[in-house]
PDB file of C-alpha atoms in Angstrom:
ATOM      1  CA  MET A   1     -30.351  70.601 -15.574  1.00  0.00           C
ATOM      2  CA  GLY A   2     -33.028  68.677 -17.338  1.00  0.00           C
ATOM      3  CA  PHE A   3     -35.432  71.727 -17.463  1.00  0.00           C
ATOM      4  CA  GLN A   4     -32.668  73.909 -18.992  1.00  0.00           C
ATOM      5  CA  TYR A   5     -32.005  71.243 -21.647  1.00  0.00           C
ATOM      6  CA  LYS A   6     -35.716  70.832 -22.309  1.00  0.00           C
ATOM      7  CA  LYS A   7     -36.071  74.583 -22.672  1.00  0.00           C
ATOM      8  CA  VAL A   8     -33.334  74.707 -25.500  1.00  0.00           C
ATOM      9  CA  ILE A   9     -34.811  71.778 -27.315  1.00  0.00           C
ATOM     10  CA  GLU A  10     -38.339  73.142 -27.159  1.00  0.00           C
ATOM     11  CA  SER A  11     -37.249  76.603 -28.365  1.00  0.00           C
ATOM     12  CA  LEU A  12     -35.528  74.848 -31.179  1.00  0.00           C
ATOM     13  CA  LYS A  13     -38.617  72.931 -32.148  1.00  0.00           C
ATOM     14  CA  LEU A  14     -40.589  76.203 -32.205  1.00  0.00           C
ATOM     15  CA  LEU A  15     -38.095  77.868 -34.207  1.00  0.00           C
ATOM     16  CA  ALA A  16     -37.865  74.924 -36.649  1.00  0.00           C
ATOM     17  CA  SER A  17     -41.691  74.919 -37.247  1.00  0.00           C
ATOM     18  CA  SER A  18     -43.276  76.683 -40.086  1.00  0.00           C
ATOM     19  CA  LEU A  19     -44.969  80.050 -39.622  1.00  0.00           C
ATOM     20  CA  GLU A  20     -48.327  78.351 -39.857  1.00  0.00           C
ATOM     21  CA  GLU A  21     -47.344  75.826 -37.236  1.00  0.00           C
ATOM     22  CA  GLN A  22     -45.915  78.650 -34.963  1.00  0.00           C
ATOM     23  CA  GLU A  23     -49.217  80.558 -35.174  1.00  0.00           C
ATOM     24  CA  LYS A  24     -50.969  77.307 -34.295  1.00  0.00           C
ATOM     25  CA  TYR A  25     -48.755  76.429 -31.322  1.00  0.00           C
ATOM     26  CA  LEU A  26     -48.785  79.983 -29.696  1.00  0.00           C
ATOM     27  CA  PRO A  27     -51.933  81.586 -28.172  1.00  0.00           C
ATOM     28  CA  ASP A  28     -53.974  83.951 -30.211  1.00  0.00           C
ATOM     29  CA  PHE A  29     -52.733  87.060 -28.365  1.00  0.00           C
ATOM     30  CA  ALA A  30     -48.937  86.085 -29.057  1.00  0.00           C
ATOM     31  CA  ASP A  31     -46.828  88.179 -31.249  1.00  0.00           C
ATOM     32  CA  VAL A  32     -45.491  85.165 -33.172  1.00  0.00           C
ATOM     33  CA  PRO A  33     -42.195  86.542 -34.546  1.00  0.00           C
ATOM     34  CA  TYR A  34     -41.251  88.158 -31.354  1.00  0.00           C
ATOM     35  CA  ASP A  35     -42.252  85.110 -29.131  1.00  0.00           C
ATOM     36  CA  VAL A  36     -40.416  82.666 -31.428  1.00  0.00           C
ATOM     37  CA  THR A  37     -37.161  84.621 -31.510  1.00  0.00           C
ATOM     38  CA  SER A  38     -37.181  85.580 -27.921  1.00  0.00           C
ATOM     39  CA  SER A  39     -37.841  81.977 -26.803  1.00  0.00           C
ATOM     40  CA  PHE A  40     -34.655  80.894 -28.640  1.00  0.00           C
ATOM     41  CA  GLU A  41     -32.603  83.869 -27.368  1.00  0.00           C
ATOM     42  CA  ASN A  42     -33.705  83.141 -23.766  1.00  0.00           C
ATOM     43  CA  ALA A  43     -32.910  79.486 -24.213  1.00  0.00           C
ATOM     44  CA  PHE A  44     -29.425  80.349 -25.837  1.00  0.00           C
ATOM     45  CA  LEU A  45     -28.498  82.041 -22.438  1.00  0.00           C
ATOM     46  CA  LEU A  46     -28.720  78.730 -20.771  1.00  0.00           C
ATOM     47  CA  LEU A  47     -26.114  77.084 -22.992  1.00  0.00           C
ATOM     48  CA  PRO A  48     -22.975  77.890 -20.863  1.00  0.00           C
ATOM     49  CA  ASN A  49     -24.151  75.734 -18.014  1.00  0.00           C
ATOM     50  CA  LEU A  50     -25.384  72.962 -20.135  1.00  0.00           C
ATOM     51  CA  ILE A  51     -22.035  72.959 -22.148  1.00  0.00           C
ATOM     52  CA  GLU A  52     -20.170  72.771 -18.861  1.00  0.00           C
ATOM     53  CA  TYR A  53     -22.195  69.564 -17.897  1.00  0.00           C
ATOM     54  CA  ASN A  54     -21.411  68.073 -21.493  1.00  0.00           C
ATOM     55  CA  LYS A  55     -25.078  68.097 -22.463  1.00  0.00           C
ATOM     56  CA  PHE A  56     -24.247  68.935 -26.090  1.00  0.00           C
ATOM     57  CA  SER A  57     -21.518  67.585 -28.442  1.00  0.00           C
ATOM     58  CA  ASN A  58     -19.255  69.973 -30.139  1.00  0.00           C
ATOM     59  CA  ASN A  59     -21.071  69.646 -33.437  1.00  0.00           C
ATOM     60  CA  SER A  60     -24.313  70.492 -31.536  1.00  0.00           C
ATOM     61  CA  ILE A  61     -22.783  73.555 -29.937  1.00  0.00           C
ATOM     62  CA  ALA A  62     -21.244  74.850 -33.375  1.00  0.00           C
ATOM     63  CA  SER A  63     -24.710  74.314 -34.913  1.00  0.00           C
ATOM     64  CA  ILE A  64     -26.600  76.137 -32.230  1.00  0.00           C
ATOM     65  CA  LEU A  65     -23.989  79.081 -32.430  1.00  0.00           C
ATOM     66  CA  ARG A  66     -24.398  79.226 -36.251  1.00  0.00           C
ATOM     67  CA  LEU A  67     -28.205  79.335 -35.841  1.00  0.00           C
ATOM     68  CA  TYR A  68     -27.943  81.976 -33.100  1.00  0.00           C
ATOM     69  CA  ASN A  69     -25.767  84.129 -35.460  1.00  0.00           C
ATOM     70  CA  LYS A  70     -28.313  83.739 -38.326  1.00  0.00           C
ATOM     71  CA  VAL A  71     -31.176  84.774 -36.074  1.00  0.00           C
ATOM     72  CA  GLN A  72     -29.222  87.842 -34.812  1.00  0.00           C
ATOM     73  CA  TRP A  73     -28.437  88.725 -38.365  1.00  0.00           C
ATOM     74  CA  CYS A  74     -32.063  88.528 -39.356  1.00  0.00           C
ATOM     75  CA  LEU A  75     -33.298  90.590 -36.392  1.00  0.00           C
ATOM     76  CA  ARG A  76     -30.893  93.202 -37.417  1.00  0.00           C
ATOM     77  CA  ASN A  77     -31.490  93.234 -41.106  1.00  0.00           C
ATOM     78  CA  LEU A  78     -34.976  92.087 -41.658  1.00  0.00           C
ATOM     79  CA  ASP A  79     -38.586  93.271 -40.714  1.00  0.00           C
ATOM     80  CA  LEU A  80     -40.368  90.835 -38.379  1.00  0.00           C
ATOM     81  CA  ASP A  81     -43.516  91.721 -40.246  1.00  0.00           C
ATOM     82  CA  ASN A  82     -42.360  89.392 -43.029  1.00  0.00           C
ATOM     83  CA  PHE A  83     -41.502  86.438 -40.770  1.00  0.00           C
ATOM     84  CA  SER A  84     -42.170  84.019 -43.652  1.00  0.00           C
ATOM     85  CA  ASN A  85     -39.375  85.372 -46.131  1.00  0.00           C
ATOM     86  CA  THR A  86     -36.664  83.358 -47.438  1.00  0.00           C
ATOM     87  CA  GLU A  87     -34.101  84.278 -44.735  1.00  0.00           C
ATOM     88  CA  TRP A  88     -36.523  83.286 -41.807  1.00  0.00           C
ATOM     89  CA  ASN A  89     -37.156  80.135 -43.592  1.00  0.00           C
ATOM     90  CA  GLU A  90     -33.452  79.477 -43.853  1.00  0.00           C
ATOM     91  CA  VAL A  91     -33.503  79.959 -40.027  1.00  0.00           C
ATOM     92  CA  ARG A  92     -36.209  77.279 -39.626  1.00  0.00           C
ATOM     93  CA  GLU A  93     -34.238  74.875 -41.819  1.00  0.00           C
ATOM     94  CA  MET A  94     -31.108  75.503 -39.740  1.00  0.00           C
ATOM     95  CA  ALA A  95     -33.102  74.852 -36.528  1.00  0.00           C
ATOM     96  CA  ARG A  96     -34.386  71.501 -37.967  1.00  0.00           C
ATOM     97  CA  GLU A  97     -30.799  70.523 -38.866  1.00  0.00           C
ATOM     98  CA  THR A  98     -29.697  71.488 -35.412  1.00  0.00           C
ATOM     99  CA  LEU A  99     -32.319  69.271 -33.769  1.00  0.00           C
ATOM    100  CA  GLN A 100     -31.094  66.411 -36.078  1.00  0.00           C
ATOM    101  CA  ILE A 101     -27.367  66.937 -35.082  1.00  0.00           C
ATOM    102  CA  ILE A 102     -28.371  66.944 -31.388  1.00  0.00           C
ATOM    103  CA  GLY A 103     -30.499  63.818 -31.949  1.00  0.00           C
ATOM    104  CA  GLU A 104     -33.904  65.243 -30.905  1.00  0.00           C
ATOM    105  CA  PRO A 105     -36.975  64.633 -32.991  1.00  0.00           C
ATOM    106  CA  ILE A 106     -38.619  67.391 -34.991  1.00  0.00           C
ATOM    107  CA  GLY A 107     -42.078  68.047 -33.971  1.00  0.00           C
ATOM    108  CA  LYS A 108     -44.562  69.962 -31.906  1.00  0.00           C
ATOM    109  CA  PRO A 109     -42.770  71.960 -29.038  1.00  0.00           C
ATOM    110  CA  ASP A 110     -44.022  71.466 -25.545  1.00  0.00           C
ATOM    111  CA  THR A 111     -45.093  75.111 -24.878  1.00  0.00           C
ATOM    112  CA  ASN A 112     -44.752  74.577 -21.162  1.00  0.00           C
ATOM    113  CA  TYR A 113     -41.058  75.107 -21.718  1.00  0.00           C
ATOM    114  CA  ILE A 114     -41.461  78.235 -23.993  1.00  0.00           C
TER     115      ILE A 114
END
């Protein structure tokens, strides 16, 4: 359970990072927009089990769901080539707010979980 929780938190930290930080945290060969968004989507799939074990408050769950919906909207409506536009920056801000609601620090993600 701890690994799954950590995977969600670290994916949120990566998503909350600026584009410059994301580029710095990921390997040179990474497709930064794809890797950042897919990391969060993969972590999102772990939520049902974590929710069943009360790892997140209702406010945390609501915030993660809103963030997921915003990411999905951006993926359907925006070009990933412009991963630094206003909408993606709103996603980053939402991820920072989500981490605060969860009670986790905002900072460099542990890439072992991404």
